[in-house]
mmCIF file of C-alpha atoms in Angstrom:
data_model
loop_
_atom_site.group_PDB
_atom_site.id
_atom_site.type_symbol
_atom_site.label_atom_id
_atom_site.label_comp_id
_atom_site.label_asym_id
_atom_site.label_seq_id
_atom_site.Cartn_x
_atom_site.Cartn_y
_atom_site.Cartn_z
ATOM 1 C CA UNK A 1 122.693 85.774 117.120
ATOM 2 C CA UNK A 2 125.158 83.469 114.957
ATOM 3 C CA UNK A 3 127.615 85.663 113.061
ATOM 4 C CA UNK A 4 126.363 83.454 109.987
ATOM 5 C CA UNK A 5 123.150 85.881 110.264
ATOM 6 C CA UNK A 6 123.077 89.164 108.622
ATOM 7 C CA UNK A 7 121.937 91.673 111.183
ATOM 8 C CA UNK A 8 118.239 93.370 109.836
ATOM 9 C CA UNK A 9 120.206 96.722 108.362
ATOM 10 C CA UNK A 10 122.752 94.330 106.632
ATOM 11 C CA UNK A 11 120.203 91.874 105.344
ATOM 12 C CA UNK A 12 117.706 95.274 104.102
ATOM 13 C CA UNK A 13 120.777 96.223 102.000
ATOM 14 C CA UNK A 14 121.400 93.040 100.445
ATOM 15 C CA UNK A 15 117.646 92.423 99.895
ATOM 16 C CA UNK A 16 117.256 95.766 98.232
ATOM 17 C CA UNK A 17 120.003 95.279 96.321
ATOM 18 C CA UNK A 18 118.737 91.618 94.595
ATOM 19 C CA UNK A 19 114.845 92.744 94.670
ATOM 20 C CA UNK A 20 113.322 91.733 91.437
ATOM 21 C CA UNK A 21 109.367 92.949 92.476
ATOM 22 C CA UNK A 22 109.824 95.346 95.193
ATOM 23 C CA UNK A 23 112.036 98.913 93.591
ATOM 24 C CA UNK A 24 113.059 102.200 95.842
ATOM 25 C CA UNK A 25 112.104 104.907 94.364
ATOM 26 C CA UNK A 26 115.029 107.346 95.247
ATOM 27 C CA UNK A 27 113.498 110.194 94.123
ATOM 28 C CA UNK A 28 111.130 110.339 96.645
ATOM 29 C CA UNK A 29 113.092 110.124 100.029
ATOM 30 C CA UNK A 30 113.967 113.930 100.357
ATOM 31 C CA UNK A 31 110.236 115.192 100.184
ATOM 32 C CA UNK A 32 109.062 112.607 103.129
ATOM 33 C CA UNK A 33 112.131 113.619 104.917
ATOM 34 C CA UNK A 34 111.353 117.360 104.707
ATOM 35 C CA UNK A 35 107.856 116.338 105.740
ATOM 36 C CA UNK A 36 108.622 114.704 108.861
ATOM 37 C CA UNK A 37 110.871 117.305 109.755
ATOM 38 C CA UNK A 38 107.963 119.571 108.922
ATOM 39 C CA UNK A 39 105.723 117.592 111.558
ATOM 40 C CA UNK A 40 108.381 118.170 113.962
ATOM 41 C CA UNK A 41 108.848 121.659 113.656
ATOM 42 C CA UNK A 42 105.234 122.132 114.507
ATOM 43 C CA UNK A 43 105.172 119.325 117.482
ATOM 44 C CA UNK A 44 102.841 117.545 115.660
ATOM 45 C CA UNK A 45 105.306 114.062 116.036
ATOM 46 C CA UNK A 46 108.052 113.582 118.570
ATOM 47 C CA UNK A 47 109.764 110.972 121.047
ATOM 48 C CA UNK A 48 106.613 111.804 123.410
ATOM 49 C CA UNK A 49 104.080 110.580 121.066
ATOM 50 C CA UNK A 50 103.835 107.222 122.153
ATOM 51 C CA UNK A 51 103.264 107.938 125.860
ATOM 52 C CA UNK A 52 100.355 110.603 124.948
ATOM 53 C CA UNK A 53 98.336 107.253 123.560
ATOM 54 C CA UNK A 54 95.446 106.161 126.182
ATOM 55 C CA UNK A 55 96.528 102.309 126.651
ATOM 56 C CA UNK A 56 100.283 102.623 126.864
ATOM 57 C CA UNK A 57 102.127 102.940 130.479
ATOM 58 C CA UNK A 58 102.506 106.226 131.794
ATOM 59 C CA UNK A 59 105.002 104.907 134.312
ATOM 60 C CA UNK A 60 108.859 104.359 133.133
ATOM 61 C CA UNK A 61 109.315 101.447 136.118
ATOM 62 C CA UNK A 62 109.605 97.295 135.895
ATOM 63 C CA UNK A 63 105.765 97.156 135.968
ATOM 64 C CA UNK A 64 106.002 99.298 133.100
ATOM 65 C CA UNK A 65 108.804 97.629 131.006
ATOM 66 C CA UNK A 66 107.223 93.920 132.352
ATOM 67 C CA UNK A 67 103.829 95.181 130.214
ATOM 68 C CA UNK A 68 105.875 96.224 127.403
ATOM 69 C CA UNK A 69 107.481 92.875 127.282
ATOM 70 C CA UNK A 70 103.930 90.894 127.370
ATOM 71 C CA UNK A 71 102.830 93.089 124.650
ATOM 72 C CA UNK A 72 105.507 92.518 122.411
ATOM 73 C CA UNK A 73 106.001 88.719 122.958
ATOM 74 C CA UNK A 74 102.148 88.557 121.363
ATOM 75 C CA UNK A 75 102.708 91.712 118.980
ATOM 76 C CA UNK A 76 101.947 89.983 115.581
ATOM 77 C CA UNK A 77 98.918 88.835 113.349
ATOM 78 C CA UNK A 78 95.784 91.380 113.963
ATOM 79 C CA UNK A 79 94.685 91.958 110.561
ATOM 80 C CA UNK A 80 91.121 90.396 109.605
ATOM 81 C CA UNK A 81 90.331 88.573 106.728
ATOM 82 C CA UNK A 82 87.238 90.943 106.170
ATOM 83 C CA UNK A 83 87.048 94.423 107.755
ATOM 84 C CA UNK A 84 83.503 94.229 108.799
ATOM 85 C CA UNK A 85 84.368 91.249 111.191
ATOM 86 C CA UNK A 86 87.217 91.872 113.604
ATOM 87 C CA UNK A 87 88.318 90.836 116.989
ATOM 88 C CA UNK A 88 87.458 94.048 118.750
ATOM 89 C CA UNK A 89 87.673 94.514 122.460
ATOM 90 C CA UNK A 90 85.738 97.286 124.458
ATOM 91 C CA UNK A 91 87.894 98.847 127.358
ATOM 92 C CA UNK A 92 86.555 102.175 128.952
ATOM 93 C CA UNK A 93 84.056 102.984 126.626
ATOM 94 C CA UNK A 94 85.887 102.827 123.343
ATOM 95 C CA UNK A 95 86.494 99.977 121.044
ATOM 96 C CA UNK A 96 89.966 98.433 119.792
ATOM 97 C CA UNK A 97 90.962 96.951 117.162
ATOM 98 C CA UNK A 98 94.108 95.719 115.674
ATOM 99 C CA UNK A 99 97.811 95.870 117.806
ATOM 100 C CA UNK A 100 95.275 98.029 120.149
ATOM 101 C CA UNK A 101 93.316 95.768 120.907
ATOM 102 C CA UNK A 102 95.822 93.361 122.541
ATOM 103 C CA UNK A 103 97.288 96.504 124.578
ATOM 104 C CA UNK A 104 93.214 96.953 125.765
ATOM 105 C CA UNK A 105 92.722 93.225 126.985
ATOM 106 C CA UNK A 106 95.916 93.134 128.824
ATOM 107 C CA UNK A 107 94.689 96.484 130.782
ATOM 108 C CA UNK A 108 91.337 94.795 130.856
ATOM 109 C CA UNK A 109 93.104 91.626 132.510
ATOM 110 C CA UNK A 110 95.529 93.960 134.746
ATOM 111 C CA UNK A 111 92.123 96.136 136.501
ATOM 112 C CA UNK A 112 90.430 92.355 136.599
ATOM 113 C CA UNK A 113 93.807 91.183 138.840
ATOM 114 C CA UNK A 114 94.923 89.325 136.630
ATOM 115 C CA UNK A 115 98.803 89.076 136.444
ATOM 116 C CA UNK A 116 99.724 89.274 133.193
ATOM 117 C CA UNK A 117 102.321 90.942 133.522
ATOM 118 C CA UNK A 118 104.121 88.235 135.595
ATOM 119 C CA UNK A 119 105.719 85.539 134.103
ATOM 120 C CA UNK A 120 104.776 82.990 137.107
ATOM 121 C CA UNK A 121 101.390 83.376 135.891
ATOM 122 C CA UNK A 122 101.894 82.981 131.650
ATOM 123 C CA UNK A 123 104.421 81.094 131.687
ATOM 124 C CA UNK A 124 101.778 78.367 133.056
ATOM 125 C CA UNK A 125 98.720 80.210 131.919
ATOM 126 C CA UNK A 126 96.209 77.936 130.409
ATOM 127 C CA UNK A 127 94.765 77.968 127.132
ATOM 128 C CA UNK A 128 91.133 78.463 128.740
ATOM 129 C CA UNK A 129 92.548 81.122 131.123
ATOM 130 C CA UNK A 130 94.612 83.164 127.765
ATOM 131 C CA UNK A 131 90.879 82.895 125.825
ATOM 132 C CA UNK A 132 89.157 85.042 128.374
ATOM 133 C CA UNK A 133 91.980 87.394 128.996
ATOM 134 C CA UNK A 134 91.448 87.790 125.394
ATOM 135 C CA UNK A 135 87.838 87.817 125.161
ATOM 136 C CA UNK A 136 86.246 89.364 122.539
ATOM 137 C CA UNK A 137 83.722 92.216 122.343
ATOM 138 C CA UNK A 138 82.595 91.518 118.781
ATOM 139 C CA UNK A 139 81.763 88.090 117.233
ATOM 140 C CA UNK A 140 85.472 87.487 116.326
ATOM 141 C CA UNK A 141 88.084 85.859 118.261
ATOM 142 C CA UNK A 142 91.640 86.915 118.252
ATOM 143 C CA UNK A 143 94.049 85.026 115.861
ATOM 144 C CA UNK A 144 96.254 82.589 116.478
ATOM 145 C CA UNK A 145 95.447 82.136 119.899
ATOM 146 C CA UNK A 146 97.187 78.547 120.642
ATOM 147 C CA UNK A 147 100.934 80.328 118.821
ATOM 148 C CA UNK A 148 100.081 82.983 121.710
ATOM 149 C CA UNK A 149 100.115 80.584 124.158
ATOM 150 C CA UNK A 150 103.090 79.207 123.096
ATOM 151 C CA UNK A 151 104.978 82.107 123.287
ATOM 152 C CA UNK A 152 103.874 83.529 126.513
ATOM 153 C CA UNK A 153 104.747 79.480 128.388
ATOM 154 C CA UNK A 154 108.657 80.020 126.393
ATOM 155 C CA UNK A 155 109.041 83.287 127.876
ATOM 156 C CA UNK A 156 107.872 83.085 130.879
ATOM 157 C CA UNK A 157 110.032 80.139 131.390
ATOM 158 C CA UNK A 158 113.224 81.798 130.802
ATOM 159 C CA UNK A 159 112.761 84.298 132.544
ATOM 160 C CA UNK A 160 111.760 82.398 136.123
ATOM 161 C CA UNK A 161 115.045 80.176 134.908
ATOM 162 C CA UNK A 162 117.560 83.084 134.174
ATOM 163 C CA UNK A 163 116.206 86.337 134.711
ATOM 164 C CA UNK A 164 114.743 86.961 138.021
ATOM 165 C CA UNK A 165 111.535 86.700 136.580
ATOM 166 C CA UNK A 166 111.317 90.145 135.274
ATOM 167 C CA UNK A 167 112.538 91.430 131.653
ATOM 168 C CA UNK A 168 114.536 94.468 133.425
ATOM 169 C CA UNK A 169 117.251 92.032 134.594
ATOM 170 C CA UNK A 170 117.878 91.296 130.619
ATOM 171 C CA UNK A 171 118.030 95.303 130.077
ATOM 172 C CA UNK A 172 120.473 95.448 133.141
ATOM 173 C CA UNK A 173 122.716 92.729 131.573
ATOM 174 C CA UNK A 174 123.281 94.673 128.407
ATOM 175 C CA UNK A 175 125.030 97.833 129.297
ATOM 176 C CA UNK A 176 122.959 100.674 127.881
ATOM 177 C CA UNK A 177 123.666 98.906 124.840
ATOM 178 C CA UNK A 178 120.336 98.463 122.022
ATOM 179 C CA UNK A 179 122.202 96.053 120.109
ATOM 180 C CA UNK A 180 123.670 94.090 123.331
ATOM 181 C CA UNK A 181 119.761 93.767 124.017
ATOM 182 C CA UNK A 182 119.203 92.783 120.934
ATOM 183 C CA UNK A 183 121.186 90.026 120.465
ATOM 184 C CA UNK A 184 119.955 88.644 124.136
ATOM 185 C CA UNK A 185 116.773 88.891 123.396
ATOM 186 C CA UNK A 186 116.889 86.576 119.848
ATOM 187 C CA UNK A 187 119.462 84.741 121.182
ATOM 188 C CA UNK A 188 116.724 83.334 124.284
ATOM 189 C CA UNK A 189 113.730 83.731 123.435
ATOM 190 C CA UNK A 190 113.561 81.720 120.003
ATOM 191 C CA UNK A 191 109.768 83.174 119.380
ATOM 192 C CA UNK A 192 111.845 86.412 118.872
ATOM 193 C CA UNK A 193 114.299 84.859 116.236
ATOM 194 C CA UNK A 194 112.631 86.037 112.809
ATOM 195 C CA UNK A 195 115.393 84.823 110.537
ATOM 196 C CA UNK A 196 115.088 83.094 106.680
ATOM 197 C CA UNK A 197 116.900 82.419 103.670
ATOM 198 C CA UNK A 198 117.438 84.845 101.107
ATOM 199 C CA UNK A 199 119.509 84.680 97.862
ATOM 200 C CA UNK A 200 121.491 81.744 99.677
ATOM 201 C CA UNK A 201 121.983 84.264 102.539
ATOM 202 C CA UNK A 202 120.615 84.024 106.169
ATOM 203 C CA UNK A 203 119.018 86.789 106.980
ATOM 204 C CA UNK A 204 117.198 88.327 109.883
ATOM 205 C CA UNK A 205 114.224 91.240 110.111
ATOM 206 C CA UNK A 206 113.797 90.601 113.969
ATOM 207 C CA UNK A 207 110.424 92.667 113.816
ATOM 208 C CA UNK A 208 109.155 92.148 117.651
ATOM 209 C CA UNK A 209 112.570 92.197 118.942
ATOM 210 C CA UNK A 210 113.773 95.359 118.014
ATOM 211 C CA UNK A 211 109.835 96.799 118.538
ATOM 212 C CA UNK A 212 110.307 95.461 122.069
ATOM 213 C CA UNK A 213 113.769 97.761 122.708
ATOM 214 C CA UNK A 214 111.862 100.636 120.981
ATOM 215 C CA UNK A 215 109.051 100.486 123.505
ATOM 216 C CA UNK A 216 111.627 100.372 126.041
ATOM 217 C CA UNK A 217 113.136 103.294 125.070
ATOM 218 C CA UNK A 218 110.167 105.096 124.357
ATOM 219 C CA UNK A 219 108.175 104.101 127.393
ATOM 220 C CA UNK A 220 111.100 105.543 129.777
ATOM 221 C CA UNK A 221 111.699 108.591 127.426
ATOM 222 C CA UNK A 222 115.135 107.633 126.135
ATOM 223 C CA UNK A 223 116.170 107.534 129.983
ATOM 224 C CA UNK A 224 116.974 105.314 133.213
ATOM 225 C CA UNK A 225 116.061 101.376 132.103
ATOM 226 C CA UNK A 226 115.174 103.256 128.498
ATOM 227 C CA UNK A 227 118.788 104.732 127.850
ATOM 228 C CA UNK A 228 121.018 103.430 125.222
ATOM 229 C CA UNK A 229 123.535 104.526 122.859
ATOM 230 C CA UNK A 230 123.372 103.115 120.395
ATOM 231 C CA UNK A 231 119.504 103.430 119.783
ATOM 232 C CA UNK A 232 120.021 104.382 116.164
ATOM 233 C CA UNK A 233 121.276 101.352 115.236
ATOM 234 C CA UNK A 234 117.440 100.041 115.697
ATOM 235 C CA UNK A 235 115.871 99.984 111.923
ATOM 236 C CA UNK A 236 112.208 99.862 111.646
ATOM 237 C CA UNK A 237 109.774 96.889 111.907
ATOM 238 C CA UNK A 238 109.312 95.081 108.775
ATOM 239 C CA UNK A 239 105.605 94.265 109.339
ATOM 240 C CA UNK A 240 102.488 94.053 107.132
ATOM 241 C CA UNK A 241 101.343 97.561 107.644
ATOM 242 C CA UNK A 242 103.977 100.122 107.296
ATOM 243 C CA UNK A 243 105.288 99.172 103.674
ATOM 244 C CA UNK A 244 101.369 100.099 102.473
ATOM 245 C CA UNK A 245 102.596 103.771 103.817
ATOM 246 C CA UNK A 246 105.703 103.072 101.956
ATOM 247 C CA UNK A 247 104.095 102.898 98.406
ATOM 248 C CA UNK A 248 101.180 105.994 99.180
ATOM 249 C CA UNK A 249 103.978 108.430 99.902
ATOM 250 C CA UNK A 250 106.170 107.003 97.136
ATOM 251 C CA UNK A 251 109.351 105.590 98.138
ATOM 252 C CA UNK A 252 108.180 102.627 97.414
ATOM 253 C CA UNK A 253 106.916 100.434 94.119
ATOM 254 C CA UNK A 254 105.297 97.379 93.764
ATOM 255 C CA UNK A 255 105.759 95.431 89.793
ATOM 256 C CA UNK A 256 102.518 94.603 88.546
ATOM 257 C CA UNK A 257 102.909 91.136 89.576
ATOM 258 C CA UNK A 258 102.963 91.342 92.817
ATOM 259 C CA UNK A 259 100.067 94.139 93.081
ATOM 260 C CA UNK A 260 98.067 91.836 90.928
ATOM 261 C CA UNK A 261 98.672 89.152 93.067
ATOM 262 C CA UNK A 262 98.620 90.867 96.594
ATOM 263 C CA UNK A 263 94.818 92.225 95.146
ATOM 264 C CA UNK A 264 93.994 89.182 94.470
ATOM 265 C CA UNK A 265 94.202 87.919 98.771
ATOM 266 C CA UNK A 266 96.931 85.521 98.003
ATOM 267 C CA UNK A 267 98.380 84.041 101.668
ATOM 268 C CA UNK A 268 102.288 84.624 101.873
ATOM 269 C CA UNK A 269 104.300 82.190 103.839
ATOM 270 C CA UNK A 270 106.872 83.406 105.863
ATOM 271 C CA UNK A 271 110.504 83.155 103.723
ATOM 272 C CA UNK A 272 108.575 83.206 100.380
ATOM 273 C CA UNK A 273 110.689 85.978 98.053
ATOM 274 C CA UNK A 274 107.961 88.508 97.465
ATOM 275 C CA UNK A 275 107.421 88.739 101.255
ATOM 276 C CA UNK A 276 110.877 89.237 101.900
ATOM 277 C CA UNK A 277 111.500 91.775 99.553
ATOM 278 C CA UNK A 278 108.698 93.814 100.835
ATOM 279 C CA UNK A 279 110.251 93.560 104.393
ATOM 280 C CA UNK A 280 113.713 93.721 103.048
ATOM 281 C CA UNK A 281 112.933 97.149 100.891
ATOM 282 C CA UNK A 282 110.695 98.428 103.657
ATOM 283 C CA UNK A 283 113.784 98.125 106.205
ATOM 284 C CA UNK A 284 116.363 100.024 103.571
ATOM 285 C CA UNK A 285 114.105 102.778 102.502
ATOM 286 C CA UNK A 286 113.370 104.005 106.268
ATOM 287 C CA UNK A 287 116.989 104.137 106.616
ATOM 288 C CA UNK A 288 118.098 105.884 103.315
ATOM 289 C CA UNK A 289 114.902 108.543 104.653
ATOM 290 C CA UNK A 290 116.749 108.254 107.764
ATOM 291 C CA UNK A 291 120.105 109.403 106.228
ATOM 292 C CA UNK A 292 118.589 112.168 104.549
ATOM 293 C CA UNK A 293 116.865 113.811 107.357
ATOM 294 C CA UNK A 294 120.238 113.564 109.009
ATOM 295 C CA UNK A 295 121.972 115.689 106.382
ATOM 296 C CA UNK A 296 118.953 118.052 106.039
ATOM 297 C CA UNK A 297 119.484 118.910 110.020
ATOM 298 C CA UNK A 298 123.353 119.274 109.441
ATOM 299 C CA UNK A 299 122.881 121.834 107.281
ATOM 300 C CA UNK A 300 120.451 123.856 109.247
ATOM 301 C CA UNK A 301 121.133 124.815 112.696
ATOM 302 C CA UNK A 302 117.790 126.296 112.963
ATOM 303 C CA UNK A 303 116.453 122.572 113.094
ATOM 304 C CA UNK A 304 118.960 121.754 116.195
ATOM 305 C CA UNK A 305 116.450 119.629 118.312
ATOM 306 C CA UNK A 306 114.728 118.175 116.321
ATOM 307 C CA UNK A 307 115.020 114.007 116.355
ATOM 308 C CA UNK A 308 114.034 111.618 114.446
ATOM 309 C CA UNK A 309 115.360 108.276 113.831
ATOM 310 C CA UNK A 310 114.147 104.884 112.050
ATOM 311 C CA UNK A 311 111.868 103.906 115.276
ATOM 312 C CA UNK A 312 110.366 107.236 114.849
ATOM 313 C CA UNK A 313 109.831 107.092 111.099
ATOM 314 C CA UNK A 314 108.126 104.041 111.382
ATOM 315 C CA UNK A 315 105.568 104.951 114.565
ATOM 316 C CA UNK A 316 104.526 108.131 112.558
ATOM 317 C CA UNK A 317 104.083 105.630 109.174
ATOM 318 C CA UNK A 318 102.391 103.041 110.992
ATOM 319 C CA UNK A 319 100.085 105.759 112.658
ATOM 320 C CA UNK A 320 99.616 107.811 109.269
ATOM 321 C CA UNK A 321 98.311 104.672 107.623
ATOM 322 C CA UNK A 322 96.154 103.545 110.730
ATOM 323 C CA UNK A 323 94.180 107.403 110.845
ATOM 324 C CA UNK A 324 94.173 107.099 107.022
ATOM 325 C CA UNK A 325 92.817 103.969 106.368
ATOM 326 C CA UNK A 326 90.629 105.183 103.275
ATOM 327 C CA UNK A 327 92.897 107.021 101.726
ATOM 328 C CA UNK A 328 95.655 103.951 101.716
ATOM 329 C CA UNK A 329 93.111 101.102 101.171
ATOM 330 C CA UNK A 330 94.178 100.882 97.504
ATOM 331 C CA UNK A 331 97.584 100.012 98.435
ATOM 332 C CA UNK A 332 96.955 95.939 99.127
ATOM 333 C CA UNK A 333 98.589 94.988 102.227
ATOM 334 C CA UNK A 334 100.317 91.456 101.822
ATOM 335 C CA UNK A 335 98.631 89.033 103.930
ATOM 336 C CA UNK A 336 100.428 86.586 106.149
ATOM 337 C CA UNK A 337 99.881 84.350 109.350
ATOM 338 C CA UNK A 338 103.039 84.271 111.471
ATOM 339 C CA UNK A 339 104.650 84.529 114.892
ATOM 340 C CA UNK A 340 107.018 87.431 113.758
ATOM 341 C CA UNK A 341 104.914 89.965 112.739
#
């Protein structure tokens, strides 16, 4: 990462600070934050939520970590343009859609021996071969399948050059250190690199890159090839989803002009000012919400144990909005076709 490049944190702050369309609404951080320490208390949301979902690993090992890589590498662009007609995939009697439908094919793929989780195979994988792995169950095809391809021949090839061929030698390299990772990962692997110009500033969200170390850590538990220390330094993943959960519970407020024009369908390009200062804002509230649930548990010992962190914040947003889909669908989501997210 060139020190030119203000790290996602840094470039949330400066966003939020110049954001003419996108406002934080202060007042509204300490009742989420006492909610999601609420959820905790009752062990309705905790660093073990993500392993108790059906298609992720249940093993913390390279096969494990090697999946989590594939994933992320392809983690972006799953909306539909029309909610009656989505790429949908049907794995063990239940139907995906969305991020979950890319975690279904590749398990799909995986009992089919297919190895998609080894980069000898994608990183030579044809375009014909990626189009039934991602086969689709409903009359809709997955987006953006030739980017996909693209990605998966780039990674693949570094790591057979540099890595052993396996995503846990880049882990190993980085000394239990998230950030370390971090700037490996966007450093060579340039589909990773979600960077733009803001305010004559460079600066970076790295959405799938810093989803790819959460994974990690939450797919080994916060332990072994999942342990770092500096974990907390991770800020959430600006994506399209998330900052729709942002505005329902009120942290979050959109000027007129850009609901009016989000409503109306209008495409975003990637750099364009209102779609940075949605990602931008979306990045700064989770960690002033963060900040505040860290105060609340200093001042109560009762609470000692409970955890939560920006990765956390944004699983239980992205899930709250997912499981209440009616209740958000006012909230327009801003619509974009991009590698990053």
């Amino acid at each position: 990462m060139a020190d030119s490049v203000l790290y996602p944190r840094e470039s949330a702050k400066f966003i939020a600070d110049h954001s003419k369309d996108v406002k934080i609404k202060t007042s509204a951080i300490g009742p989420l934050a006492k909610l999601l320490i609420e959820k905790s208390t009752k062990n309705e949301f905790n660093l073990g939520s993500w392993k108790q979902h059906e298609l992720n690993p249940q093993a913390s090992d390279q096969a494990a970590i090697d999946w989590v890589f594939f994933c992320d590498t392809l983690n972006f662009s799953f909306w539909s343009e029309d909610d009656s007609k989505k790429f949908m995939v049907r794995y063990k009697e239940r139907e995906y859609t969305g991020y979950w439908s890319l975690c279904a094919a590749l398990n799909r793929a995986l009992d089919e021996d297919i190895p998609l989780r080894d980069p000898k195979y994608y990183s030579a994988v044809t375009k014909e071969q990626l189009a039934h792995t991602f086969r689709s169950d409903s009359a809709y095809d997955i987006p953006m399948l030739e980017e996909r391809l693209s990605n998966l021949h780039e990674a693949g090839a570094v790591l057979l050059e540099k890595y052993n061929g396996t995503f846990l030698t880049c882990i190993q390299q980085c000394d239990k250190s998230a950030q370390k990772l971090l700037q490996l990962i966007v450093s060579e692997f340039p589909s990773y690199r979600d960077e733009t110009v803001f305010q004559g500033k460079k600066v970076s969200f790295y959405k799938r890159a810093q989803i790819l170390i959460a994974d990690l850590w939450l797919v080994c538990q916060g332990q072994g090839h999942g342990e770092f220390h500096d974990i907390d330094t991770i800020t959430m993943f600006a994506d399209y989803r998330v900052p729709q959960a942002l505005v329902y519970f009120g942290v979050m407020e959109y000027s007129e002009t850009l609901t009016d024009t989000l409503k109306k369908g209008t495409m975003l390009r990637s750099g364009d000012r209102l779609e940075v200062e949605i990602r931008g804002c979306s990045i700064w509230v989770i960690e002033l919400v963060s900040e505040e649930i860290k105060k609340i548990l200093a001042a109560d010992p009762s609470l000692v144990g409970v955890k939560w962190n920006s990765i956390l914040i944004d699983n239980y947003l992205w899930d709250y909005r997912r499981d209440h889909d009616k209740e958000t669908k006012h909230i327009p989501m801003h619509r974009i076709r991009c590698i990053y997210y």
